[in-house]
Amino acid sequence: MTHPFEYARSLSKEGVFINFYGPISQSVLVELGSILKQKLYIENASHRTTYRVFSLLVEQAQNILSYIPSSNSQPAPFKNAIISIGNDKNSYFIITSNKVNNKDIPFIQSKLQRIETLSNEELKNYHRHLRKGMMTESKTFNELCLVEMAKKSTSPLEFFFKKADADHSFFFLKSTVEN
Amino acid sequence: MENYLLEATKYTPLISFSASQNQLEISGESYPENTIKFFLPCFNWLKEYLDLVEGETIRLKMDLSYFNSSSSKVFMDIFDLLDAAGKENEIIINWYYDPEDEDSLEYGEDFKEDLKTVMFNLIEK
């Protein structure tokens, strides 16, 4: 096993200043958000940057919290996730990863690929379209969440899937906010 | 009809709906874990209240420092309810925004465009 100090040093080299791995919950998100805001305040990040980085953390984490695997999956006692927040020269990044059911990949992928092709104006209209209509199923909320991320991220969302076992894959998602 | 009051937490807003004064307020941060579950009681209260009022001036103060995307959907649902009640009542929504927060102003402008009968004011904090 890599010594925790070595692990921390390699994360730091990548610019990561907050890293979480383990069972995630709303209370974990609230505390990470609070530390993040303090950190950006100390760094004199603008209000706009702080708001956007915080917002992306919330959307990405809650997208994991609200993920319901498609049928035939045993409900997991915990939702494990990786959340890494860091910065490079001129921007902050938020990377999240969680395990998803392979059957759900086409849906997630198709939504992200569609979002990828939309201009800022089209994203805004799509967001408004999803927001209309009464409270409906959770998939609408998940899609709204992805559109919100794309709106807030200053670079296109980066994503990929890595096979974990016969039924599951790790879903990686990265957003960026220019300072 | 009884008033509806829910104190704010670190991640849920203050919700204060007064039927006797026709004053409604949602303020603070809004990113509940389960947005529908959180807002459903206040949504139901609002529906019941709007069924009872006629010819009144109803004010809603929206002063959010942060809200997530699913909250924005619920806000739209609340505004739609008020918009429908705007034929029999005068509805005023005051949307407070931080001048340094262009996203909040943009959200307010978008909501305003989607509503027909309510008076939607964008107010700088």
Short mmCIF file of C-alpha atoms in Angstrom, two decimals:
data_model
loop_
_atom_site.label_atom_id
_atom_site.label_comp_id
_atom_site.label_asym_id
_atom_site.label_seq_id
_atom_site.Cartn_x
_atom_site.Cartn_y
_atom_site.Cartn_z
CA MET A 1 0.00 0.00 0.00
CA THR A 2 1.21 3.49 -0.81
CA HIS A 3 2.01 5.42 2.35
CA PRO A 4 -0.76 8.03 2.98
CA PHE A 5 1.86 10.77 2.92
CA GLU A 6 3.07 9.69 -0.52
CA TYR A 7 -0.52 9.55 -1.69
CA ALA A 8 -1.19 13.06 -0.38
CA ARG A 9 1.98 14.34 -2.05
CA SER A 10 0.99 12.90 -5.42
CA LEU A 11 -2.45 14.52 -5.14
CA SER A 12 -0.87 17.81 -4.19
CA LYS A 13 1.37 17.60 -7.27
CA GLU A 14 -1.78 17.40 -9.36
CA GLY A 15 -3.07 20.56 -7.68
CA VAL A 16 -5.67 18.75 -5.57
CA PHE A 17 -6.32 20.55 -2.26
CA ILE A 18 -9.44 18.69 -1.13
CA ASN A 19 -9.81 14.98 -1.66
CA PHE A 20 -12.51 12.72 -0.36
CA TYR A 21 -12.89 8.98 -0.84
CA GLY A 22 -15.49 6.91 0.96
CA PRO A 23 -19.18 6.74 1.76
CA ILE A 24 -20.75 10.05 0.81
CA SER A 25 -23.75 11.73 2.42
CA GLN A 26 -25.44 15.11 2.41
CA SER A 27 -23.63 16.03 5.64
CA VAL A 28 -20.24 15.19 4.07
CA LEU A 29 -21.15 17.46 1.14
CA VAL A 30 -22.16 20.32 3.46
CA GLU A 31 -18.84 20.13 5.34
CA LEU A 32 -16.73 19.85 2.17
CA GLY A 33 -18.63 22.85 0.78
CA SER A 34 -17.96 24.85 3.91
CA ILE A 35 -14.19 24.10 3.82
CA LEU A 36 -14.10 24.88 0.10
CA LYS A 37 -15.71 28.30 0.61
CA GLN A 38 -13.23 29.16 3.39
CA LYS A 39 -10.29 28.06 1.25
CA LEU A 40 -11.42 30.18 -1.73
CA TYR A 41 -12.09 33.14 0.56
CA ILE A 42 -8.49 32.96 1.88
CA GLU A 43 -7.21 32.76 -1.70
CA ASN A 44 -9.18 35.91 -2.58
CA ALA A 45 -11.12 34.14 -5.31
CA SER A 46 -13.88 36.33 -6.73
CA HIS A 47 -17.44 35.88 -5.52
CA ARG A 48 -18.39 34.55 -8.95
CA THR A 49 -15.63 31.91 -8.94
CA THR A 50 -16.45 30.79 -5.40
CA TYR A 51 -20.14 30.54 -6.23
CA ARG A 52 -19.47 28.49 -9.36
CA VAL A 53 -16.96 26.07 -7.82
CA PHE A 54 -19.27 25.54 -4.84
CA SER A 55 -22.23 25.09 -7.15
CA LEU A 56 -20.41 22.46 -9.23
CA LEU A 57 -19.39 20.59 -6.09
CA VAL A 58 -23.04 20.48 -4.96
CA GLU A 59 -24.39 19.39 -8.35
CA GLN A 60 -21.74 16.72 -8.91
CA ALA A 61 -22.04 15.31 -5.38
CA GLN A 62 -25.84 15.37 -5.40
CA ASN A 63 -25.87 13.71 -8.80
CA ILE A 64 -24.08 10.81 -7.09
CA LEU A 65 -26.34 10.92 -4.01
CA SER A 66 -29.49 10.82 -6.12
CA TYR A 67 -28.26 8.13 -8.50
CA ILE A 68 -30.59 5.14 -8.44
CA PRO A 69 -29.16 2.15 -10.32
CA SER A 70 -31.50 0.53 -12.81
CA SER A 71 -33.34 -2.67 -11.90
CA ASN A 72 -31.75 -5.92 -10.71
CA SER A 73 -29.25 -4.06 -8.55
CA GLN A 74 -29.03 -4.67 -4.85
CA PRO A 75 -29.38 -1.35 -3.00
CA ALA A 76 -25.95 -0.52 -1.62
CA PRO A 77 -25.70 0.29 2.10
CA PHE A 78 -23.37 3.21 1.27
CA LYS A 79 -22.69 5.27 -1.79
CA ASN A 80 -18.97 5.44 -2.26
CA ALA A 81 -17.53 8.33 -4.15
CA ILE A 82 -14.33 10.15 -4.96
CA ILE A 83 -14.42 13.95 -4.88
CA SER A 84 -11.28 15.89 -5.75
CA ILE A 85 -11.11 19.67 -5.90
CA GLY A 86 -7.99 21.41 -7.05
CA ASN A 87 -6.50 24.14 -9.14
CA ASP A 88 -3.99 24.57 -11.91
CA LYS A 89 -2.63 27.80 -13.35
CA ASN A 90 -5.82 29.74 -14.02
CA SER A 91 -8.65 27.50 -13.03
CA TYR A 92 -10.26 25.30 -10.42
CA PHE A 93 -11.46 21.79 -11.20
CA ILE A 94 -13.88 19.37 -9.56
CA ILE A 95 -13.53 15.66 -10.31
CA THR A 96 -16.08 13.17 -9.07
CA SER A 97 -16.33 9.44 -9.54
CA ASN A 98 -18.83 6.80 -8.53
CA LYS A 99 -19.77 3.30 -9.51
CA VAL A 100 -22.68 2.98 -11.92
CA ASN A 101 -24.58 0.04 -13.31
CA ASN A 102 -23.41 -0.78 -16.86
CA LYS A 103 -27.04 -0.74 -17.99
CA ASP A 104 -27.24 2.96 -17.10
CA ILE A 105 -24.21 4.02 -19.12
CA PRO A 106 -26.04 4.55 -22.46
CA PHE A 107 -28.53 6.92 -20.76
CA ILE A 108 -25.87 8.96 -18.93
CA GLN A 109 -23.62 9.00 -21.98
CA SER A 110 -26.37 10.08 -24.37
CA LYS A 111 -27.37 12.96 -22.09
CA LEU A 112 -23.77 14.14 -21.69
CA GLN A 113 -23.07 13.81 -25.41
CA ARG A 114 -26.19 15.82 -26.23
CA ILE A 115 -25.23 18.52 -23.73
CA GLU A 116 -21.73 18.63 -25.24
CA THR A 117 -23.10 19.79 -28.60
CA LEU A 118 -25.18 22.66 -27.18
CA SER A 119 -24.15 26.31 -27.26
CA ASN A 120 -24.57 28.46 -24.12
CA GLU A 121 -27.85 29.83 -25.44
CA GLU A 122 -29.12 26.34 -26.27
CA LEU A 123 -28.08 25.11 -22.81
CA LYS A 124 -30.05 27.93 -21.25
CA ASN A 125 -33.16 27.06 -23.27
CA TYR A 126 -32.79 23.35 -22.54
CA HIS A 127 -32.50 24.16 -18.83
CA ARG A 128 -35.69 26.19 -18.99
CA HIS A 129 -37.45 23.41 -20.86
CA LEU A 130 -36.50 20.83 -18.19
CA ARG A 131 -37.56 23.20 -15.44
CA LYS A 132 -41.06 23.55 -16.87
CA GLY A 133 -43.76 21.05 -15.96
CA MET A 134 -44.68 19.85 -12.51
CA MET A 135 -42.41 17.86 -10.20
CA THR A 136 -41.76 14.63 -12.00
CA GLU A 137 -39.44 11.66 -11.93
CA SER A 138 -35.91 11.75 -10.62
CA LYS A 139 -34.36 11.36 -14.09
CA THR A 140 -35.55 14.89 -14.97
CA PHE A 141 -33.75 16.18 -11.90
CA ASN A 142 -30.58 14.26 -12.83
CA GLU A 143 -30.68 15.69 -16.32
CA LEU A 144 -31.29 19.19 -14.99
CA CYS A 145 -28.28 18.62 -12.74
CA LEU A 146 -26.05 17.75 -15.73
CA VAL A 147 -27.25 20.78 -17.70
CA GLU A 148 -26.58 23.03 -14.70
CA MET A 149 -23.02 21.63 -14.49
CA ALA A 150 -22.45 22.32 -18.20
CA LYS A 151 -23.75 25.89 -17.75
CA LYS A 152 -21.48 26.56 -14.77
CA SER A 153 -18.35 24.84 -16.10
CA THR A 154 -16.20 27.19 -18.18
CA SER A 155 -14.78 24.31 -20.24
CA PRO A 156 -16.87 21.45 -21.64
CA LEU A 157 -17.52 18.70 -19.08
CA GLU A 158 -15.03 15.85 -19.38
CA PHE A 159 -16.24 12.33 -18.69
CA PHE A 160 -15.34 8.69 -19.16
CA PHE A 161 -16.32 5.24 -17.91
CA LYS A 162 -13.87 2.59 -16.67
CA LYS A 163 -14.99 -1.01 -16.25
CA ALA A 164 -15.05 -2.17 -12.61
CA ASP A 165 -16.58 -5.64 -12.96
CA ALA A 166 -19.05 -7.47 -15.21
CA ASP A 167 -21.98 -5.30 -14.08
CA HIS A 168 -20.45 -2.01 -13.00
CA SER A 169 -18.17 0.78 -14.19
CA PHE A 170 -16.60 3.84 -12.62
CA PHE A 171 -18.05 7.07 -13.96
CA PHE A 172 -15.60 10.00 -13.92
CA LEU A 173 -16.76 13.55 -14.39
CA LYS A 174 -14.68 16.72 -14.45
CA SER A 175 -15.79 20.35 -14.52
CA THR A 176 -13.67 23.48 -14.61
CA VAL A 177 -14.04 27.08 -13.49
CA GLU A 178 -11.66 29.72 -14.80
CA ASN A 179 -10.54 32.12 -12.13
CA MET B 1 -55.57 28.93 7.84
CA GLU B 2 -52.39 28.39 9.87
CA ASN B 3 -49.14 29.97 8.80
CA TYR B 4 -46.29 27.80 7.51
CA LEU B 5 -42.91 28.35 9.10
CA LEU B 6 -39.72 26.35 8.67
CA GLU B 7 -36.45 27.64 10.09
CA ALA B 8 -33.33 27.70 7.90
CA THR B 9 -30.50 25.18 8.23
CA LYS B 10 -27.04 25.15 6.64
CA TYR B 11 -28.51 23.81 3.42
CA THR B 12 -32.24 24.48 3.54
CA PRO B 13 -33.90 27.89 3.40
CA LEU B 14 -36.20 29.71 5.77
CA ILE B 15 -39.75 29.27 4.53
CA SER B 16 -42.22 31.66 6.05
CA PHE B 17 -45.71 31.75 4.57
CA SER B 18 -48.25 33.94 6.30
CA ALA B 19 -51.84 33.50 5.16
CA SER B 20 -53.15 36.31 7.37
CA GLN B 21 -50.71 38.87 5.94
CA ASN B 22 -50.45 37.40 2.42
CA GLN B 23 -46.67 37.54 2.81
CA LEU B 24 -44.48 34.69 1.65
CA GLU B 25 -40.73 34.35 1.98
CA ILE B 26 -38.04 31.85 0.99
CA SER B 27 -34.52 32.87 1.96
CA GLY B 28 -31.09 31.44 2.64
CA GLU B 29 -29.35 28.50 0.99
CA SER B 30 -31.28 25.76 -0.77
CA TYR B 31 -29.70 22.43 -1.64
CA PRO B 32 -31.71 19.77 0.20
CA GLU B 33 -30.80 16.15 -0.36
CA ASN B 34 -34.31 15.33 -1.50
CA THR B 35 -35.74 18.53 -2.92
CA ILE B 36 -39.25 17.24 -3.65
CA LYS B 37 -39.65 15.75 -0.20
CA PHE B 38 -38.39 18.95 1.39
CA PHE B 39 -40.63 21.36 -0.54
CA LEU B 40 -43.76 19.22 -0.85
CA PRO B 41 -45.42 20.38 2.43
CA CYS B 42 -44.89 24.05 1.56
CA PHE B 43 -46.07 23.41 -1.98
CA ASN B 44 -49.27 21.79 -0.68
CA TRP B 45 -49.78 24.64 1.80
CA LEU B 46 -49.48 27.12 -1.06
CA LYS B 47 -52.00 25.28 -3.22
CA GLU B 48 -54.52 25.22 -0.39
CA TYR B 49 -53.91 28.90 0.39
CA LEU B 50 -54.27 30.00 -3.22
CA ASP B 51 -57.58 28.15 -3.49
CA LEU B 52 -58.89 30.32 -0.65
CA VAL B 53 -57.70 33.81 -1.62
CA GLU B 54 -59.32 36.21 -4.04
CA GLY B 55 -58.79 39.89 -4.70
CA GLU B 56 -55.71 40.08 -2.47
CA THR B 57 -52.21 41.42 -2.93
CA ILE B 58 -49.78 38.58 -2.31
CA ARG B 59 -46.06 39.21 -1.91
CA LEU B 60 -43.32 36.59 -2.22
CA LYS B 61 -39.79 37.51 -1.17
CA MET B 62 -37.10 35.31 -2.72
CA ASP B 63 -33.71 36.02 -1.17
CA LEU B 64 -31.45 33.05 -1.89
CA SER B 65 -27.69 33.19 -1.52
CA TYR B 66 -27.39 29.81 -3.21
CA PHE B 67 -29.76 27.21 -4.66
CA ASN B 68 -29.15 24.02 -6.60
CA SER B 69 -30.70 23.03 -9.92
CA SER B 70 -33.48 20.92 -8.40
CA SER B 71 -34.48 23.83 -6.15
CA SER B 72 -34.73 25.99 -9.26
CA LYS B 73 -37.24 23.52 -10.68
CA VAL B 74 -39.32 23.65 -7.52
CA PHE B 75 -39.18 27.47 -7.53
CA MET B 76 -40.52 27.40 -11.09
CA ASP B 77 -43.38 25.15 -9.91
CA ILE B 78 -44.14 27.60 -7.09
CA PHE B 79 -44.05 30.57 -9.47
CA ASP B 80 -46.36 28.73 -11.89
CA LEU B 81 -48.88 28.23 -9.08
CA LEU B 82 -48.71 31.94 -8.27
CA ASP B 83 -48.93 32.84 -11.96
CA ALA B 84 -52.17 30.87 -12.25
CA ALA B 85 -53.54 32.66 -9.17
CA GLY B 86 -52.58 36.01 -10.69
CA LYS B 87 -55.91 36.28 -12.51
CA GLU B 88 -57.84 36.68 -9.26
CA ASN B 89 -55.11 38.36 -7.20
CA GLU B 90 -52.28 40.81 -7.52
CA ILE B 91 -49.05 38.81 -7.15
CA ILE B 92 -45.70 40.44 -6.55
CA ILE B 93 -42.49 38.40 -6.51
CA ASN B 94 -39.38 40.22 -5.33
CA TRP B 95 -36.24 38.42 -6.46
CA TYR B 96 -33.18 39.64 -4.55
CA TYR B 97 -29.79 39.18 -6.16
CA ASP B 98 -26.20 39.93 -5.24
CA PRO B 99 -24.70 42.33 -7.83
CA GLU B 100 -21.51 40.22 -7.81
CA ASP B 101 -23.49 37.13 -8.64
CA GLU B 102 -24.44 37.31 -12.31
CA ASP B 103 -25.93 33.78 -12.25
CA SER B 104 -28.56 34.78 -9.71
CA LEU B 105 -29.56 37.79 -11.80
CA GLU B 106 -29.74 35.59 -14.92
CA TYR B 107 -31.92 33.10 -13.08
CA GLY B 108 -34.24 35.93 -12.03
CA GLU B 109 -34.47 37.22 -15.59
CA ASP B 110 -35.29 33.72 -16.88
CA PHE B 111 -38.02 33.20 -14.30
CA LYS B 112 -39.48 36.59 -15.12
CA GLU B 113 -39.71 35.73 -18.83
CA ASP B 114 -41.62 32.53 -18.08
CA LEU B 115 -44.38 34.25 -16.08
CA LYS B 116 -47.43 36.05 -17.42
CA THR B 117 -49.55 37.57 -14.67
CA VAL B 118 -47.19 38.18 -11.75
CA MET B 119 -45.17 41.33 -11.21
CA PHE B 120 -41.60 40.03 -10.96
CA ASN B 121 -39.12 42.55 -9.59
CA LEU B 122 -35.36 42.07 -9.74
CA ILE B 123 -33.90 43.82 -6.71
CA GLU B 124 -30.19 44.37 -6.10
CA LYS B 125 -29.15 43.56 -2.53
#
